[in-house]
């Protein structure tokens, strides 16, 4: 907005709230500094339109916030902003704030209660003497502004002998953390792997930004391809989704856009490449480790004190609570968290229950199905408290529910009817005959999770820097690069074969999915760091890129037993100007303007 409307450039600043302390911006036509004047909220100056509005940092929004005042009356101001209010704009603003005028004191105060408590803006930034531009004319750029070259992504594995080790660094009064300790203990040295040192990863600011970008870009790409699959009978057959579920699948896509979690598998080499292996869109595995455990681990051995570093999962707690608030579940309604008799699934569920409880929901952990019974003969299911099951979060793959559906039909027969004496099973909950139970993740997530989507993603997005070549058959191009053979349905690295460019088998894993149809994906030269290969698990929470974790292994194929490692983002970066033809700069700026105007036209928050 500042660039388009005022022709001004805002220099780099670490946090949004710090903009209020700045004194100058730059005129892009001349490269000269021009004054920027901050007006404090609650003073004698009335807000004016076409200024930047700045919020303070809080626990709920540590960076503060920034937006644009686009309209002012005597009773309200209207704001255009992003990353705060997630809806389609009705006009040229995202939301409206109350403006209070104290005639006796002569003050004007913008009032905001975004998080259920006062969060009034610090004030607004004006640009004395700078009129709005004629948007029909192109921007004129000073030669000072050449296309910047950013730091390359950097990921480094570090090994230390901790100078301090805090005992009881996890909270045993917290249900999720206690379950984690019961499963793995508090041993920070990973003695179960015969290691006596502590290990963690450090990534630079550029890798953080690139992983956020990749998460958001790839999520949109996978959703676009999912829409094609769901609309096509032939593609649903290719994905081997049983026809009996197609109508229900299409209904879930049409009626349940709300999701909680998904996780991309990204890989990074030493040549500034970040690529996508797959989208675990129906998974919550390692969520607790990424969002909480890794940061507590870092603090327990002192690596959190590394200058300027932050846990790579810092934002996840805020996004998880927001995702549950936006999940279209009535406040106070009970959500049944249904898991297998597995420790990892249980502590993951317990952590998500914390987030959902904070969002105002009533949560109950249900291990297997003894908690449930039928009420009547119409398929209604209630828990032991007599509360009907209406909302479910689950850890089972949807394919497991499909398999149980057919198994139940065989065992029960076609004439079977629910009764209070019958045991409830997985299919009865996830595939309720009445189709009146909302499940997270929704059924349509079975499509982006299916690796049959990888060739579609490649064919539609060949120029995307985050996409690897993929095909339903071994092509000449794949033979040249080497390739990974993957079953279209699989988990935790099972039944994967990696073939080199010379045609020899380099690595192979066994598992339960060997009979599935296969896809072939370009081999990526994953570098070893120390003696380990690292996979980045990039979380998409509530549809937004939200955090990154690392699993590592001495095998290039990451499996269920591959340990999780702490990842710290270090916020130190620089950019340097490089020589480039002036016409390239003009073209790039024109393209950027077009994208900005298109986004503004549709009220998108890009």
PDB file of C-alpha atoms in Angstrom, residues 111-329:
ATOM      1  CA  UNK A 111     -10.684   1.384  20.478  1.00  0.00           C
ATOM      2  CA  UNK A 112      -9.894  -2.258  19.714  1.00  0.00           C
ATOM      3  CA  UNK A 113     -10.846  -5.429  21.633  1.00  0.00           C
ATOM      4  CA  UNK A 114      -9.502  -7.965  19.159  1.00  0.00           C
ATOM      5  CA  UNK A 115      -8.712 -10.668  21.725  1.00  0.00           C
ATOM      6  CA  UNK A 116     -11.567 -10.032  24.118  1.00  0.00           C
ATOM      7  CA  UNK A 117      -9.568  -7.394  25.978  1.00  0.00           C
ATOM      8  CA  UNK A 118      -8.279  -3.888  25.196  1.00  0.00           C
ATOM      9  CA  UNK A 119      -5.696  -3.774  22.426  1.00  0.00           C
ATOM     10  CA  UNK A 120      -5.812  -0.151  21.397  1.00  0.00           C
ATOM     11  CA  UNK A 121      -3.431   0.935  18.625  1.00  0.00           C
ATOM     12  CA  UNK A 122      -0.317   2.885  19.551  1.00  0.00           C
ATOM     13  CA  UNK A 123      -1.205   5.440  16.908  1.00  0.00           C
ATOM     14  CA  UNK A 124      -0.890   6.168  13.202  1.00  0.00           C
ATOM     15  CA  UNK A 125       1.915   7.239  10.890  1.00  0.00           C
ATOM     16  CA  UNK A 126       1.464  10.270   8.631  1.00  0.00           C
ATOM     17  CA  UNK A 127       3.564  11.424   5.691  1.00  0.00           C
ATOM     18  CA  UNK A 128       3.672  15.247   5.755  1.00  0.00           C
ATOM     19  CA  UNK A 129       3.660  16.824   2.327  1.00  0.00           C
ATOM     20  CA  UNK A 130       3.334  13.498   0.453  1.00  0.00           C
ATOM     21  CA  UNK A 131       0.173  13.362  -1.655  1.00  0.00           C
ATOM     22  CA  UNK A 132      -1.360  10.166  -2.964  1.00  0.00           C
ATOM     23  CA  UNK A 133      -0.079   8.998  -6.350  1.00  0.00           C
ATOM     24  CA  UNK A 134      -2.037   8.767  -9.580  1.00  0.00           C
ATOM     25  CA  UNK A 135      -2.390   4.979  -9.682  1.00  0.00           C
ATOM     26  CA  UNK A 136      -2.824   4.987 -13.451  1.00  0.00           C
ATOM     27  CA  UNK A 137       0.807   6.042 -13.894  1.00  0.00           C
ATOM     28  CA  UNK A 138       3.735   3.643 -13.413  1.00  0.00           C
ATOM     29  CA  UNK A 139       6.104   4.000 -10.526  1.00  0.00           C
ATOM     30  CA  UNK A 140       9.401   5.686 -11.248  1.00  0.00           C
ATOM     31  CA  UNK A 141      12.348   3.951  -9.612  1.00  0.00           C
ATOM     32  CA  UNK A 142      15.644   5.400  -8.534  1.00  0.00           C
ATOM     33  CA  UNK A 143      18.679   3.409  -9.777  1.00  0.00           C
ATOM     34  CA  UNK A 144      19.312   2.844  -6.061  1.00  0.00           C
ATOM     35  CA  UNK A 145      16.722   0.104  -6.060  1.00  0.00           C
ATOM     36  CA  UNK A 146      18.191  -2.886  -7.793  1.00  0.00           C
ATOM     37  CA  UNK A 147      16.714  -6.336  -7.291  1.00  0.00           C
ATOM     38  CA  UNK A 148      18.135  -7.505  -3.966  1.00  0.00           C
ATOM     39  CA  UNK A 149      19.937 -10.760  -3.537  1.00  0.00           C
ATOM     40  CA  UNK A 150      18.956 -12.374  -0.265  1.00  0.00           C
ATOM     41  CA  UNK A 151      20.989 -14.711   1.825  1.00  0.00           C
ATOM     42  CA  UNK A 152      20.826 -18.324   0.783  1.00  0.00           C
ATOM     43  CA  UNK A 153      18.891 -20.654   3.011  1.00  0.00           C
ATOM     44  CA  UNK A 154      21.092 -22.156   5.682  1.00  0.00           C
ATOM     45  CA  UNK A 155      20.424 -25.219   7.818  1.00  0.00           C
ATOM     46  CA  UNK A 156      23.121 -26.359  10.213  1.00  0.00           C
ATOM     47  CA  UNK A 157      23.206 -29.290  12.623  1.00  0.00           C
ATOM     48  CA  UNK A 158      24.938 -28.618  15.920  1.00  0.00           C
ATOM     49  CA  UNK A 159      26.170 -31.034  18.560  1.00  0.00           C
ATOM     50  CA  UNK A 160      27.036 -29.872  22.064  1.00  0.00           C
ATOM     51  CA  UNK A 161      27.654 -31.236  25.510  1.00  0.00           C
ATOM     52  CA  UNK A 162      25.179 -29.169  27.545  1.00  0.00           C
ATOM     53  CA  UNK A 163      26.686 -26.861  30.155  1.00  0.00           C
ATOM     54  CA  UNK A 164      23.420 -27.070  32.039  1.00  0.00           C
ATOM     55  CA  UNK A 165      20.667 -29.643  32.081  1.00  0.00           C
ATOM     56  CA  UNK A 166      17.469 -28.733  33.885  1.00  0.00           C
ATOM     57  CA  UNK A 167      15.745 -31.555  35.664  1.00  0.00           C
ATOM     58  CA  UNK A 168      11.992 -31.953  35.262  1.00  0.00           C
ATOM     59  CA  UNK A 169      11.975 -29.585  32.293  1.00  0.00           C
ATOM     60  CA  UNK A 170       8.566 -30.902  31.299  1.00  0.00           C
ATOM     61  CA  UNK A 171       5.446 -30.254  33.372  1.00  0.00           C
ATOM     62  CA  UNK A 172       4.208 -33.523  34.851  1.00  0.00           C
ATOM     63  CA  UNK A 173       0.958 -31.855  35.902  1.00  0.00           C
ATOM     64  CA  UNK A 174       0.166 -31.296  32.226  1.00  0.00           C
ATOM     65  CA  UNK A 175      -1.578 -34.334  30.741  1.00  0.00           C
ATOM     66  CA  UNK A 176       0.087 -34.155  27.313  1.00  0.00           C
ATOM     67  CA  UNK A 177       3.588 -33.583  28.672  1.00  0.00           C
ATOM     68  CA  UNK A 178       3.208 -36.325  31.278  1.00  0.00           C
ATOM     69  CA  UNK A 179       2.153 -38.780  28.591  1.00  0.00           C
ATOM     70  CA  UNK A 180       5.180 -37.743  26.554  1.00  0.00           C
ATOM     71  CA  UNK A 181       7.466 -38.358  29.554  1.00  0.00           C
ATOM     72  CA  UNK A 182       5.800 -41.722  30.201  1.00  0.00           C
ATOM     73  CA  UNK A 183       6.643 -42.588  26.584  1.00  0.00           C
ATOM     74  CA  UNK A 184      10.162 -41.187  26.151  1.00  0.00           C
ATOM     75  CA  UNK A 185      11.308 -39.905  29.536  1.00  0.00           C
ATOM     76  CA  UNK A 186      13.158 -36.617  30.027  1.00  0.00           C
ATOM     77  CA  UNK A 187      16.526 -37.786  28.776  1.00  0.00           C
ATOM     78  CA  UNK A 188      17.899 -34.957  26.645  1.00  0.00           C
ATOM     79  CA  UNK A 189      20.963 -36.943  25.612  1.00  0.00           C
ATOM     80  CA  UNK A 190      18.973 -39.495  23.523  1.00  0.00           C
ATOM     81  CA  UNK A 191      20.732 -42.320  25.308  1.00  0.00           C
ATOM     82  CA  UNK A 192      18.226 -44.675  23.684  1.00  0.00           C
ATOM     83  CA  UNK A 193      20.237 -43.988  20.511  1.00  0.00           C
ATOM     84  CA  UNK A 194      23.543 -44.425  22.369  1.00  0.00           C
ATOM     85  CA  UNK A 195      24.198 -40.674  22.206  1.00  0.00           C
ATOM     86  CA  UNK A 196      25.636 -38.700  25.127  1.00  0.00           C
ATOM     87  CA  UNK A 197      25.597 -35.257  23.518  1.00  0.00           C
ATOM     88  CA  UNK A 198      22.734 -32.901  22.680  1.00  0.00           C
ATOM     89  CA  UNK A 199      21.816 -32.191  19.076  1.00  0.00           C
ATOM     90  CA  UNK A 200      19.785 -29.464  17.437  1.00  0.00           C
ATOM     91  CA  UNK A 201      19.482 -27.495  14.199  1.00  0.00           C
ATOM     92  CA  UNK A 202      19.858 -23.796  13.432  1.00  0.00           C
ATOM     93  CA  UNK A 203      18.225 -22.186  10.386  1.00  0.00           C
ATOM     94  CA  UNK A 204      18.617 -18.634   9.151  1.00  0.00           C
ATOM     95  CA  UNK A 205      15.871 -16.088   8.580  1.00  0.00           C
ATOM     96  CA  UNK A 206      15.744 -16.790   4.847  1.00  0.00           C
ATOM     97  CA  UNK A 207      14.924 -20.463   5.419  1.00  0.00           C
ATOM     98  CA  UNK A 208      12.146 -19.459   7.784  1.00  0.00           C
ATOM     99  CA  UNK A 209      10.650 -17.084   5.216  1.00  0.00           C
ATOM    100  CA  UNK A 210      11.014 -19.594   2.404  1.00  0.00           C
ATOM    101  CA  UNK A 211       9.391 -22.392   4.410  1.00  0.00           C
ATOM    102  CA  UNK A 212       6.434 -20.131   5.230  1.00  0.00           C
ATOM    103  CA  UNK A 213       6.097 -19.189   1.576  1.00  0.00           C
ATOM    104  CA  UNK A 214       6.399 -22.815   0.450  1.00  0.00           C
ATOM    105  CA  UNK A 215       3.797 -23.975   2.963  1.00  0.00           C
ATOM    106  CA  UNK A 216       1.238 -21.427   1.823  1.00  0.00           C
ATOM    107  CA  UNK A 217       1.975 -21.837  -1.891  1.00  0.00           C
ATOM    108  CA  UNK A 218       1.949 -25.631  -1.828  1.00  0.00           C
ATOM    109  CA  UNK A 219      -1.219 -25.765   0.303  1.00  0.00           C
ATOM    110  CA  UNK A 220      -3.042 -23.701  -2.327  1.00  0.00           C
ATOM    111  CA  UNK A 221      -1.635 -25.845  -5.135  1.00  0.00           C
ATOM    112  CA  UNK A 222      -2.715 -29.095  -3.466  1.00  0.00           C
ATOM    113  CA  UNK A 223      -6.212 -27.703  -2.826  1.00  0.00           C
ATOM    114  CA  UNK A 224      -6.538 -26.709  -6.466  1.00  0.00           C
ATOM    115  CA  UNK A 225      -5.594 -30.216  -7.579  1.00  0.00           C
ATOM    116  CA  UNK A 226      -7.899 -31.721  -4.934  1.00  0.00           C
ATOM    117  CA  UNK A 227     -10.802 -29.831  -6.484  1.00  0.00           C
ATOM    118  CA  UNK A 228     -10.015 -31.432  -9.869  1.00  0.00           C
ATOM    119  CA  UNK A 229      -9.886 -34.917  -8.367  1.00  0.00           C
ATOM    120  CA  UNK A 230     -13.141 -34.605  -6.462  1.00  0.00           C
ATOM    121  CA  UNK A 231     -14.940 -33.380  -9.586  1.00  0.00           C
ATOM    122  CA  UNK A 232     -13.740 -36.337 -11.688  1.00  0.00           C
ATOM    123  CA  UNK A 233     -14.937 -39.940 -11.443  1.00  0.00           C
ATOM    124  CA  UNK A 234     -11.928 -41.159 -13.403  1.00  0.00           C
ATOM    125  CA  UNK A 235      -9.472 -39.428 -11.071  1.00  0.00           C
ATOM    126  CA  UNK A 236     -11.229 -40.799  -8.002  1.00  0.00           C
ATOM    127  CA  UNK A 237     -10.773 -44.237  -9.529  1.00  0.00           C
ATOM    128  CA  UNK A 238      -7.092 -43.477 -10.164  1.00  0.00           C
ATOM    129  CA  UNK A 239      -6.741 -42.520  -6.500  1.00  0.00           C
ATOM    130  CA  UNK A 240      -8.393 -45.859  -5.624  1.00  0.00           C
ATOM    131  CA  UNK A 241     -11.089 -44.275  -3.464  1.00  0.00           C
ATOM    132  CA  UNK A 242     -14.056 -46.690  -3.314  1.00  0.00           C
ATOM    133  CA  UNK A 243     -17.065 -45.429  -5.263  1.00  0.00           C
ATOM    134  CA  UNK A 244     -19.414 -45.958  -2.332  1.00  0.00           C
ATOM    135  CA  UNK A 245     -17.751 -42.963  -0.615  1.00  0.00           C
ATOM    136  CA  UNK A 246     -17.718 -40.521  -3.531  1.00  0.00           C
ATOM    137  CA  UNK A 247     -20.945 -38.728  -2.625  1.00  0.00           C
ATOM    138  CA  UNK A 248     -19.869 -38.331   0.991  1.00  0.00           C
ATOM    139  CA  UNK A 249     -16.421 -37.179  -0.130  1.00  0.00           C
ATOM    140  CA  UNK A 250     -17.895 -34.520  -2.403  1.00  0.00           C
ATOM    141  CA  UNK A 251     -20.211 -33.370   0.365  1.00  0.00           C
ATOM    142  CA  UNK A 252     -17.297 -32.927   2.756  1.00  0.00           C
ATOM    143  CA  UNK A 253     -15.421 -30.858   0.147  1.00  0.00           C
ATOM    144  CA  UNK A 254     -18.468 -28.660  -0.431  1.00  0.00           C
ATOM    145  CA  UNK A 255     -19.478 -28.180   3.209  1.00  0.00           C
ATOM    146  CA  UNK A 256     -16.420 -28.519   5.440  1.00  0.00           C
ATOM    147  CA  UNK A 257     -13.635 -26.140   4.435  1.00  0.00           C
ATOM    148  CA  UNK A 258     -12.477 -25.848   8.065  1.00  0.00           C
ATOM    149  CA  UNK A 259      -9.414 -27.877   8.954  1.00  0.00           C
ATOM    150  CA  UNK A 260      -7.028 -28.044  11.895  1.00  0.00           C
ATOM    151  CA  UNK A 261      -3.688 -29.527  10.821  1.00  0.00           C
ATOM    152  CA  UNK A 262      -1.662 -30.863   7.935  1.00  0.00           C
ATOM    153  CA  UNK A 263       2.087 -31.233   7.451  1.00  0.00           C
ATOM    154  CA  UNK A 264       4.303 -30.991   4.388  1.00  0.00           C
ATOM    155  CA  UNK A 265       7.536 -32.913   4.094  1.00  0.00           C
ATOM    156  CA  UNK A 266      10.098 -30.411   2.774  1.00  0.00           C
ATOM    157  CA  UNK A 267      13.764 -30.933   2.052  1.00  0.00           C
ATOM    158  CA  UNK A 268      16.559 -28.362   1.755  1.00  0.00           C
ATOM    159  CA  UNK A 269      19.972 -28.802   0.158  1.00  0.00           C
ATOM    160  CA  UNK A 270      23.092 -26.615   0.334  1.00  0.00           C
ATOM    161  CA  UNK A 271      22.360 -24.909  -3.004  1.00  0.00           C
ATOM    162  CA  UNK A 272      19.326 -22.839  -1.956  1.00  0.00           C
ATOM    163  CA  UNK A 273      16.733 -25.388  -3.070  1.00  0.00           C
ATOM    164  CA  UNK A 274      13.633 -26.248  -1.062  1.00  0.00           C
ATOM    165  CA  UNK A 275      11.433 -29.020  -2.462  1.00  0.00           C
ATOM    166  CA  UNK A 276       8.239 -30.835  -1.499  1.00  0.00           C
ATOM    167  CA  UNK A 277       8.215 -34.583  -0.987  1.00  0.00           C
ATOM    168  CA  UNK A 278       4.528 -34.920  -0.058  1.00  0.00           C
ATOM    169  CA  UNK A 279       1.610 -33.496   1.903  1.00  0.00           C
ATOM    170  CA  UNK A 280       0.570 -35.377   5.045  1.00  0.00           C
ATOM    171  CA  UNK A 281      -2.690 -33.461   4.980  1.00  0.00           C
ATOM    172  CA  UNK A 282      -4.480 -35.870   7.334  1.00  0.00           C
ATOM    173  CA  UNK A 283      -1.787 -36.078  10.007  1.00  0.00           C
ATOM    174  CA  UNK A 284      -1.009 -34.540  13.393  1.00  0.00           C
ATOM    175  CA  UNK A 285       2.049 -36.653  14.169  1.00  0.00           C
ATOM    176  CA  UNK A 286       4.900 -34.723  15.934  1.00  0.00           C
ATOM    177  CA  UNK A 287       2.582 -31.775  16.618  1.00  0.00           C
ATOM    178  CA  UNK A 288       3.345 -31.643  20.353  1.00  0.00           C
ATOM    179  CA  UNK A 289       7.052 -32.083  19.700  1.00  0.00           C
ATOM    180  CA  UNK A 290       7.143 -29.151  17.285  1.00  0.00           C
ATOM    181  CA  UNK A 291       4.809 -26.766  19.107  1.00  0.00           C
ATOM    182  CA  UNK A 292       6.042 -27.243  22.663  1.00  0.00           C
ATOM    183  CA  UNK A 293       8.570 -29.983  23.433  1.00  0.00           C
ATOM    184  CA  UNK A 294      11.394 -28.688  21.252  1.00  0.00           C
ATOM    185  CA  UNK A 295      11.298 -25.226  22.829  1.00  0.00           C
ATOM    186  CA  UNK A 296      11.275 -26.610  26.368  1.00  0.00           C
ATOM    187  CA  UNK A 297      14.119 -28.940  25.410  1.00  0.00           C
ATOM    188  CA  UNK A 298      16.113 -25.985  24.065  1.00  0.00           C
ATOM    189  CA  UNK A 299      15.598 -24.054  27.288  1.00  0.00           C
ATOM    190  CA  UNK A 300      16.531 -27.054  29.407  1.00  0.00           C
ATOM    191  CA  UNK A 301      20.033 -27.160  27.932  1.00  0.00           C
ATOM    192  CA  UNK A 302      20.504 -23.452  27.270  1.00  0.00           C
ATOM    193  CA  UNK A 303      20.405 -23.321  23.471  1.00  0.00           C
ATOM    194  CA  UNK A 304      17.473 -20.897  23.601  1.00  0.00           C
ATOM    195  CA  UNK A 305      20.011 -18.273  24.632  1.00  0.00           C
ATOM    196  CA  UNK A 306      21.638 -18.299  21.211  1.00  0.00           C
ATOM    197  CA  UNK A 307      21.555 -14.704  20.011  1.00  0.00           C
ATOM    198  CA  UNK A 308      18.337 -13.799  18.241  1.00  0.00           C
ATOM    199  CA  UNK A 309      17.027 -17.368  18.066  1.00  0.00           C
ATOM    200  CA  UNK A 310      13.454 -18.531  18.394  1.00  0.00           C
ATOM    201  CA  UNK A 311      11.756 -21.914  18.368  1.00  0.00           C
ATOM    202  CA  UNK A 312      10.587 -22.893  14.890  1.00  0.00           C
ATOM    203  CA  UNK A 313       7.236 -23.832  16.429  1.00  0.00           C
ATOM    204  CA  UNK A 314       6.702 -20.550  18.263  1.00  0.00           C
ATOM    205  CA  UNK A 315       3.576 -19.504  16.359  1.00  0.00           C
ATOM    206  CA  UNK A 316       1.788 -22.848  16.448  1.00  0.00           C
ATOM    207  CA  UNK A 317      -0.037 -22.388  19.739  1.00  0.00           C
ATOM    208  CA  UNK A 318      -1.668 -19.188  18.462  1.00  0.00           C
ATOM    209  CA  UNK A 319      -2.625 -20.768  15.150  1.00  0.00           C
ATOM    210  CA  UNK A 320      -4.043 -23.914  16.787  1.00  0.00           C
ATOM    211  CA  UNK A 321      -6.322 -21.923  19.061  1.00  0.00           C
ATOM    212  CA  UNK A 322      -7.419 -19.786  16.122  1.00  0.00           C
ATOM    213  CA  UNK A 323      -8.063 -22.891  14.010  1.00  0.00           C
ATOM    214  CA  UNK A 324     -10.364 -24.352  16.646  1.00  0.00           C
ATOM    215  CA  UNK A 325     -12.183 -21.039  17.041  1.00  0.00           C
ATOM    216  CA  UNK A 326     -12.773 -21.008  13.275  1.00  0.00           C
ATOM    217  CA  UNK A 327     -13.727 -24.689  13.032  1.00  0.00           C
ATOM    218  CA  UNK A 328     -17.485 -24.064  12.983  1.00  0.00           C
ATOM    219  CA  UNK A 329     -18.018 -25.998  16.221  1.00  0.00           C
TER     220      UNK A 329
END
